[in-house]
């Protein structure tokens, strides 16, 4: 559970994301943290994550008591391959601007993570914001849509039959009627969102994106 509650403020966007993988509330203090949570929720490699999981305390060289609360602890689906990440999510401009204050905190974060067999990671907008985030924004809602199982199975079978295709070509195999195609496309996006159909998430999604069978 988060070690502290994030308060509303008028400088940054704060709130709580809806996330099935979150341990406790998926709170965020900025749009960048919100986007990181969205990526974590979307990624098949991440099993669980916890916002503000620990508070690290120490006494500095002047004798003053200091504390540091990292942003997110990420646990991966295959712990034998990937150790948990203790993450700090920051804009690059803020890292540069506040580095003298942040650096001692990060040193403590690195030590804390190493003692537990974790990795400490600085995550910025460079790692977060890109085509995969845009795909996550688009695809995540399809995971919660009530789509007829018959459509899902038929689309999956068709992708397996075609091996490699595009959304536009797949729908053309179902019907030439655009209204019928519009009824069937959510089933495809559900399968992509569930990683049951392959697609390149490092490129913008479109009706001409290459999709392929994972069977």
Backbone as numpy.savetxt, mean C-alpha at the origin, in Angstrom:
# Nx Ny Nz CAx CAy CAz Cx Cy Cz
-1.33 -2.12 18.62 -2.17 -0.92 18.62 -1.30 0.33 18.62
-1.74 1.41 17.96 -0.94 2.65 17.96 -0.66 3.12 19.38
0.58 3.60 19.62 0.97 4.01 20.96 0.43 5.38 21.33
-0.04 6.14 20.33 -0.66 7.42 20.63 -1.72 7.74 19.59
-2.69 8.53 19.94 -3.76 8.90 19.04 -3.38 10.16 18.27
-3.56 10.14 16.96 -3.25 11.29 16.13 -4.37 12.31 16.25
-4.00 13.53 16.59 -4.98 14.59 16.75 -5.18 15.35 15.45
-6.37 15.89 15.28 -6.64 16.73 14.11 -5.83 18.01 14.21
-5.37 18.50 13.06 -4.70 19.79 13.04 -5.03 20.48 11.72
-4.71 21.75 11.65 -5.08 22.56 10.48 -3.94 22.71 9.48
-2.81 22.08 9.75 -1.66 22.17 8.85 -1.59 20.98 7.92
-1.96 19.79 8.41 -1.87 18.57 7.63 -3.21 17.86 7.58
-3.36 17.02 6.56 -4.56 16.18 6.45 -4.38 14.99 7.39
-5.30 14.82 8.32 -5.26 13.69 9.25 -6.54 12.89 9.12
-6.48 11.65 9.58 -7.68 10.83 9.53 -7.36 9.38 9.79
-8.33 8.51 9.48 -8.19 7.07 9.66 -8.62 6.39 8.37
-7.75 5.56 7.83 -8.06 4.82 6.60 -8.80 3.53 6.93
-9.61 3.10 5.99 -10.24 1.79 6.09 -9.25 0.76 5.55
-8.78 -0.13 6.41 -7.74 -1.08 6.01 -7.93 -2.41 6.72
-8.04 -3.48 5.96 -8.24 -4.80 6.55 -6.95 -5.37 7.13
-5.79 -4.87 6.67 -4.51 -5.39 7.14 -3.99 -4.66 8.39
-4.65 -3.59 8.78 -4.15 -2.77 9.89 -4.37 -3.45 11.23
-3.36 -3.38 12.09 -3.49 -3.78 13.49 -3.87 -2.51 14.24
-5.10 -2.42 14.71 -5.59 -1.19 15.30 -6.02 -0.22 14.22
-6.20 1.03 14.58 -6.64 2.05 13.62 -5.51 2.42 12.67
-5.86 2.54 11.39 -4.89 2.96 10.37 -4.88 4.48 10.29
-4.34 5.13 11.33 -4.32 6.58 11.40 -3.23 7.15 10.49
-3.45 8.37 10.00 -2.42 9.05 9.22 -2.40 10.53 9.56
-1.20 11.13 9.41 -0.99 12.54 9.74 -0.71 13.38 8.50
-0.70 12.78 7.34 -0.44 13.51 6.11 -0.98 12.69 4.95
-1.13 13.34 3.80 -1.58 12.60 2.62 -0.54 11.58 2.19
0.74 11.84 2.48 1.78 10.88 2.12 1.64 9.61 2.95
1.39 9.75 4.25 1.15 8.58 5.09 -0.10 7.84 4.65
-1.15 8.59 4.30 -2.38 7.96 3.80 -2.10 7.13 2.55
-1.27 7.68 1.64 -0.95 6.96 0.41 -0.10 5.73 0.68
0.80 5.82 1.66 1.62 4.65 2.02 0.73 3.54 2.58
-0.23 3.91 3.42 -1.17 2.94 3.97 -1.97 2.28 2.85
-2.38 3.07 1.87 -3.12 2.53 0.74 -2.28 1.51 -0.03
-1.01 1.81 -0.25 -0.12 0.87 -0.93 0.06 -0.41 -0.11
0.21 -0.26 1.20 0.38 -1.43 2.07 -0.86 -2.31 2.03
-2.02 -1.69 2.04 -3.28 -2.44 1.97 -3.39 -3.17 0.63
-2.91 -2.57 -0.43 -3.02 -3.14 -1.77 -2.00 -4.25 -2.03
-0.80 -4.12 -1.50 0.31 -5.01 -1.85 0.08 -6.45 -1.41
0.29 -7.41 -2.31 0.17 -8.83 -1.92 1.35 -9.29 -1.07
2.43 -8.51 -1.05 3.62 -8.90 -0.29 3.51 -8.54 1.19
2.58 -7.66 1.53 2.44 -7.20 2.92 1.27 -7.91 3.59
1.56 -8.53 4.74 0.53 -9.27 5.47 -0.22 -8.37 6.45
0.53 -7.57 7.23 -0.07 -6.71 8.24 0.77 -5.44 8.37
0.15 -4.40 8.90 0.92 -3.21 9.25 0.27 -2.55 10.46
1.10 -1.84 11.22 0.64 -1.17 12.43 1.18 0.25 12.44
0.27 1.21 12.60 0.65 2.62 12.61 1.13 3.02 14.00
2.24 3.78 14.03 2.85 4.25 15.28 2.91 3.13 16.32
3.67 2.08 15.99 3.66 0.86 16.80 4.41 0.93 18.12
5.44 1.79 18.20 6.27 1.82 19.41 6.71 3.25 19.70
7.03 3.51 20.96 7.65 4.77 21.34 9.05 4.46 21.88
10.06 5.04 21.25 11.45 4.81 21.63 11.91 5.99 22.50
12.43 5.69 23.68 12.86 6.73 24.62 14.35 6.61 24.89
15.02 7.76 25.10 16.43 7.78 25.47 16.78 9.13 26.08
17.97 9.20 26.64 18.49 10.45 27.21 19.64 10.91 26.33
19.57 12.15 25.84 20.61 12.63 24.92 21.84 13.11 25.67
22.81 13.63 24.96 24.10 14.04 25.53 23.97 15.16 26.54
22.89 15.93 26.46 22.68 17.04 27.40 21.92 16.59 28.65
21.51 15.34 28.67 20.74 14.83 29.79 19.24 14.99 29.62
18.81 15.50 28.47 17.38 15.68 28.22 16.75 14.37 27.76
15.52 14.13 28.19 14.79 12.94 27.77 14.21 13.17 26.38
14.41 12.20 25.49 13.92 12.30 24.12 13.04 11.10 23.80
12.10 11.28 22.91 11.25 10.17 22.45 11.10 10.25 20.93
10.82 9.11 20.36 10.61 9.03 18.92 9.60 7.91 18.63
8.58 8.24 17.84 7.56 7.26 17.46 7.59 7.07 15.95
8.15 5.96 15.46 8.15 5.70 14.01 6.72 5.59 13.49
6.57 5.75 12.18 5.23 5.83 11.60 4.52 4.49 11.46
5.20 3.49 10.91 4.52 2.24 10.57 5.47 1.05 10.72
4.93 -0.05 11.27 5.63 -1.33 11.27 4.94 -2.22 10.25
5.70 -2.70 9.27 5.17 -3.52 8.18 5.66 -4.95 8.34
4.74 -5.90 8.28 5.08 -7.32 8.33 4.74 -7.95 6.98
5.66 -8.72 6.44 5.50 -9.26 5.09 4.87 -10.65 5.10
4.29 -11.00 3.95 3.60 -12.28 3.81 4.56 -13.45 3.91
5.80 -13.26 3.45 6.82 -14.31 3.54 7.96 -13.82 4.43
7.86 -14.06 5.74 8.89 -13.55 6.67 10.26 -14.18 6.45
10.33 -15.32 5.76 11.64 -15.94 5.50 12.43 -15.15 4.46
11.72 -14.39 3.61 12.37 -13.60 2.57 12.56 -12.15 3.00
11.54 -11.58 3.65 11.57 -10.16 4.00 11.37 -9.97 5.51
12.34 -9.33 6.14 12.20 -8.98 7.55 11.18 -7.85 7.70
10.55 -7.71 8.86 9.64 -6.57 9.08 10.37 -5.25 8.90
9.64 -4.25 8.43 10.17 -2.90 8.26 9.58 -1.98 9.31
10.45 -1.25 10.00 10.02 -0.15 10.86 10.22 1.11 10.03
9.12 1.76 9.65 9.17 2.79 8.61 8.92 4.19 9.15
9.66 5.13 8.59 9.38 6.56 8.78 8.98 7.10 7.41
7.81 7.71 7.34 7.27 8.23 6.07 7.40 9.74 6.09
8.22 10.29 5.19 8.48 11.72 5.18 8.69 12.23 3.75
8.25 13.45 3.50 8.60 14.12 2.26 10.10 14.40 2.26
10.71 14.33 1.10 12.15 14.58 0.99 12.51 16.01 1.44
11.63 16.94 1.13 11.88 18.33 1.53 11.91 18.46 3.05
11.04 17.71 3.75 11.02 17.76 5.21 12.25 17.07 5.81
12.70 16.01 5.17 13.93 15.36 5.64 15.10 16.33 5.59
15.20 17.06 4.50 16.28 18.02 4.35 16.14 19.17 5.34
14.92 19.69 5.49 14.68 20.85 6.33 14.89 20.54 7.81
14.45 19.37 8.25 14.48 19.05 9.69 15.53 18.00 10.04
16.50 17.78 9.15 17.47 16.71 9.36 18.21 16.78 10.70
18.66 17.93 11.17 19.37 17.95 12.46 18.55 17.38 13.61
17.25 17.62 13.59 16.38 17.08 14.64 16.01 15.62 14.38
15.84 15.26 13.11 15.40 13.91 12.77 16.51 12.88 12.86
17.73 13.27 12.53 18.83 12.31 12.45 19.02 11.52 13.75
19.07 12.15 14.94 19.23 11.35 16.17 18.07 10.37 16.38
16.87 10.76 15.96 15.71 9.86 16.09 15.87 8.64 15.19
16.35 8.88 13.99 16.51 7.78 13.06 17.61 6.82 13.51
18.66 7.36 14.11 19.71 6.49 14.65 19.12 5.56 15.71
18.27 6.09 16.57 17.61 5.27 17.58 16.67 4.26 16.94
15.99 4.69 15.86 15.11 3.77 15.15 15.86 2.62 14.53
17.03 2.91 13.95 17.87 1.88 13.35 18.31 0.87 14.41
18.74 1.37 15.57 19.19 0.48 16.65 18.04 -0.37 17.17
16.90 0.26 17.36 15.72 -0.45 17.88 15.33 -1.58 16.93
15.29 -1.26 15.62 14.91 -2.27 14.64 15.92 -3.40 14.58
17.20 -3.06 14.59 18.26 -4.08 14.49 18.20 -5.04 15.66
17.92 -4.55 16.85 17.84 -5.39 18.04 16.73 -6.43 17.93
15.74 -6.16 17.10 14.58 -7.04 16.96 14.58 -7.82 15.65
15.67 -7.68 14.90 15.75 -8.41 13.64 14.92 -7.77 12.54
14.61 -6.49 12.68 13.85 -5.76 11.68 14.80 -4.91 10.83
14.21 -4.19 9.87 14.94 -3.19 9.11 14.27 -1.84 9.31
15.07 -0.79 9.43 14.53 0.57 9.52 14.58 1.18 8.13
13.45 1.73 7.67 13.38 2.27 6.32 12.81 3.69 6.33
13.46 4.58 5.58 12.90 5.90 5.29 12.15 5.79 3.98
10.87 6.14 4.01 10.02 6.04 2.83 9.57 7.45 2.44
9.83 7.85 1.20 9.48 9.20 0.75 8.48 9.13 -0.40
8.10 10.29 -0.90 7.15 10.35 -2.02 7.71 9.66 -3.26
9.03 9.57 -3.37 9.63 8.90 -4.53 9.25 7.43 -4.57
9.25 6.79 -3.41 8.90 5.37 -3.34 7.38 5.16 -3.35
6.61 6.14 -2.90 5.18 5.96 -2.72 4.37 6.37 -3.94
4.66 7.53 -4.49 3.78 8.10 -5.51 4.27 7.77 -6.92
3.44 7.01 -7.62 3.76 6.58 -8.97 2.61 5.77 -9.52
2.83 5.05 -10.63 1.77 4.26 -11.25 1.13 3.23 -10.33
1.92 2.60 -9.45 1.34 1.57 -8.58 0.35 2.17 -7.59
0.65 3.36 -7.08 -0.30 4.02 -6.19 -1.59 4.36 -6.93
-1.47 4.88 -8.15 -2.66 5.19 -8.94 -3.47 3.93 -9.22
-2.78 2.82 -9.46 -3.47 1.54 -9.67 -4.19 1.11 -8.40
-3.53 1.28 -7.26 -4.15 0.91 -5.98 -5.41 1.74 -5.72
-5.35 3.03 -5.99 -6.52 3.89 -5.81 -7.69 3.40 -6.65
-7.39 3.00 -7.88 -8.43 2.56 -8.80 -8.95 1.17 -8.46
-8.05 0.25 -8.13 -8.41 -1.16 -8.02 -8.95 -1.56 -6.65
-8.48 -0.94 -5.58 -8.90 -1.37 -4.24 -10.42 -1.39 -4.07
-11.18 -0.40 -4.54 -12.64 -0.45 -4.36 -13.30 -1.67 -5.00
-12.69 -2.24 -6.05 -13.28 -3.41 -6.71 -13.24 -4.64 -5.80
-12.32 -4.67 -4.84 -12.25 -5.82 -3.93 -13.51 -5.93 -3.07
-14.24 -4.83 -2.91 -15.41 -4.81 -2.04 -16.72 -4.74 -2.82
-16.65 -4.80 -4.16 -17.86 -4.75 -4.96 -18.54 -6.11 -5.00
-19.86 -6.09 -5.04 -20.65 -7.32 -5.13 -20.81 -7.68 -6.60
-19.90 -8.49 -7.11 -19.89 -8.86 -8.51 -20.32 -10.31 -8.63
-21.26 -10.62 -9.54 -21.75 -12.00 -9.68 -20.61 -12.99 -9.89
-20.54 -14.04 -9.08 -19.46 -15.04 -9.23 -19.40 -15.63 -10.63
-20.55 -15.76 -11.30 -20.58 -16.30 -12.66 -19.72 -15.46 -13.59
-19.83 -14.14 -13.47 -19.03 -13.25 -14.31 -17.54 -13.39 -14.00
-17.23 -13.45 -12.70 -15.82 -13.56 -12.30 -15.21 -14.83 -12.86
-15.91 -15.95 -12.73 -15.37 -17.23 -13.21 -15.23 -17.22 -14.73
-16.22 -16.65 -15.43 -16.16 -16.65 -16.89 -15.00 -15.78 -17.39
-14.80 -14.62 -16.76 -13.70 -13.75 -17.16 -12.36 -14.43 -16.88
-12.24 -15.06 -15.71 -10.99 -15.75 -15.38 -10.71 -16.87 -16.37
-11.74 -17.63 -16.70 -11.55 -18.71 -17.67 -11.14 -18.18 -19.04
-11.71 -17.04 -19.42 -11.38 -16.47 -20.72 -9.93 -15.96 -20.75
-9.48 -15.34 -19.65 -8.09 -14.91 -19.58 -7.15 -16.11 -19.67
-7.50 -17.17 -18.98 -6.67 -18.38 -19.02 -6.63 -18.96 -20.42
-7.74 -18.86 -21.14 -7.80 -19.37 -22.51 -6.97 -18.52 -23.47
-7.04 -17.20 -23.30 -6.33 -16.28 -24.19 -4.85 -16.17 -23.84
-4.49 -16.47 -22.60 -3.11 -16.40 -22.10 -2.62 -14.95 -21.95
-2.55 -14.21 -23.04 -2.14 -12.81 -23.01 -3.13 -12.01 -23.85
-3.64 -10.90 -23.28 -4.61 -10.08 -24.01 -4.62 -8.68 -23.43
-5.67 -7.93 -23.71 -5.88 -6.60 -23.12 -7.32 -6.53 -22.64
-7.64 -5.61 -21.74 -9.04 -5.48 -21.32 -9.99 -5.27 -22.50
-9.59 -4.43 -23.46 -10.46 -4.16 -24.61 -10.69 -5.43 -25.43
-9.62 -6.18 -25.70 -9.76 -7.41 -26.48 -10.55 -8.47 -25.73
-10.35 -8.55 -24.43 -11.08 -9.51 -23.62 -12.57 -9.24 -23.69
-12.97 -7.98 -23.52 -14.39 -7.62 -23.56 -14.98 -7.87 -24.94
-14.18 -7.66 -25.99 -14.66 -7.92 -27.35 -14.98 -9.40 -27.54
-14.28 -10.27 -26.80 -14.55 -11.70 -26.86 -15.84 -12.06 -26.14
-16.25 -11.20 -25.22 -17.49 -11.44 -24.48 -18.70 -10.93 -25.24
-18.59 -9.72 -25.78 -19.71 -9.11 -26.50 -19.21 -7.91 -27.31
-19.90 -7.63 -28.39 -19.61 -6.44 -29.18 -20.43 -5.24 -28.72
-21.36 -5.49 -27.82 -22.25 -4.44 -27.31 -21.55 -3.68 -26.19
-21.35 -2.36 -26.31 -20.63 -1.60 -25.27 -21.32 -1.62 -23.92
-22.64 -1.72 -23.90 -23.35 -1.75 -22.62 -23.11 -3.08 -21.90
-23.07 -4.15 -22.67 -22.75 -5.46 -22.07 -21.30 -5.48 -21.58
-20.41 -4.90 -22.36 -19.01 -4.82 -21.94 -18.87 -4.06 -20.62
-19.64 -2.97 -20.48 -19.58 -2.17 -19.25 -20.05 -2.98 -18.04
-20.94 -3.94 -18.26 -21.42 -4.78 -17.17 -20.37 -5.80 -16.74
-19.47 -6.16 -17.66 -18.51 -7.22 -17.38 -17.15 -6.71 -16.93
-16.80 -5.49 -17.23 -15.46 -5.01 -16.90 -15.16 -5.02 -15.40
-16.14 -4.76 -14.49 -15.79 -4.83 -13.06 -15.26 -6.20 -12.63
-15.72 -7.27 -13.28 -15.22 -8.61 -12.93 -13.74 -8.73 -13.23
-13.31 -8.14 -14.36 -11.88 -8.17 -14.69 -11.07 -7.37 -13.69
-11.53 -6.15 -13.35 -10.76 -5.33 -12.42 -10.72 -5.97 -11.03
-11.77 -6.70 -10.66 -11.73 -7.44 -9.39 -10.61 -8.47 -9.42
-10.50 -9.21 -10.51 -9.47 -10.24 -10.62 -8.07 -9.63 -10.62
-7.93 -8.47 -11.25 -6.63 -7.78 -11.23 -6.33 -7.31 -9.81
-7.34 -6.75 -9.13 -7.16 -6.25 -7.76 -6.80 -7.36 -6.79
-7.27 -8.57 -7.07 -6.98 -9.72 -6.21 -5.71 -10.45 -6.66
-5.02 -9.94 -7.67 -3.79 -10.53 -8.21 -4.02 -11.95 -8.72
-5.20 -12.15 -9.30 -5.51 -13.43 -9.95 -5.32 -13.33 -11.46
-5.16 -12.11 -11.95 -4.82 -11.84 -13.34 -3.63 -10.89 -13.34
-2.64 -11.18 -14.16 -1.42 -10.38 -14.16 -1.56 -9.09 -14.96
-0.89 -8.04 -14.49 -0.83 -6.77 -15.19 0.40 -6.01 -14.69
0.95 -5.15 -15.51 2.13 -4.37 -15.12 1.69 -3.14 -14.34
1.92 -3.13 -13.03 1.49 -2.03 -12.18 2.46 -0.85 -12.21
3.56 -1.00 -12.93 4.51 0.11 -13.05 4.20 0.99 -14.26
3.11 0.68 -14.94 2.64 1.50 -16.05 1.19 1.90 -15.79
0.75 3.06 -16.31 -0.65 3.46 -16.11 -1.61 2.42 -16.66
-2.69 2.14 -15.92 -3.68 1.18 -16.37 -4.55 1.80 -17.45
-4.88 1.00 -18.46 -5.78 1.45 -19.52 -6.43 0.23 -20.15
-7.34 0.46 -21.06 -8.03 -0.63 -21.75 -7.10 -1.35 -22.73
-5.93 -0.78 -22.97 -4.96 -1.44 -23.85 -3.77 -2.01 -23.07
-3.85 -2.00 -21.75 -2.79 -2.58 -20.93 -2.70 -4.09 -21.21
-1.51 -4.59 -21.17 -1.31 -6.05 -21.36 -1.71 -6.77 -20.07
-2.58 -7.77 -20.21 -2.96 -8.61 -19.07 -2.69 -10.07 -19.45
-2.48 -10.90 -18.43 -2.12 -12.27 -18.74 -2.59 -13.22 -17.64
-2.67 -14.49 -18.01 -3.09 -15.53 -17.07 -1.96 -15.85 -16.11
-2.30 -16.08 -14.86 -1.32 -16.46 -13.85 -1.40 -17.96 -13.54
-2.25 -18.64 -14.27 -2.41 -20.10 -14.05 -1.36 -20.87 -14.84
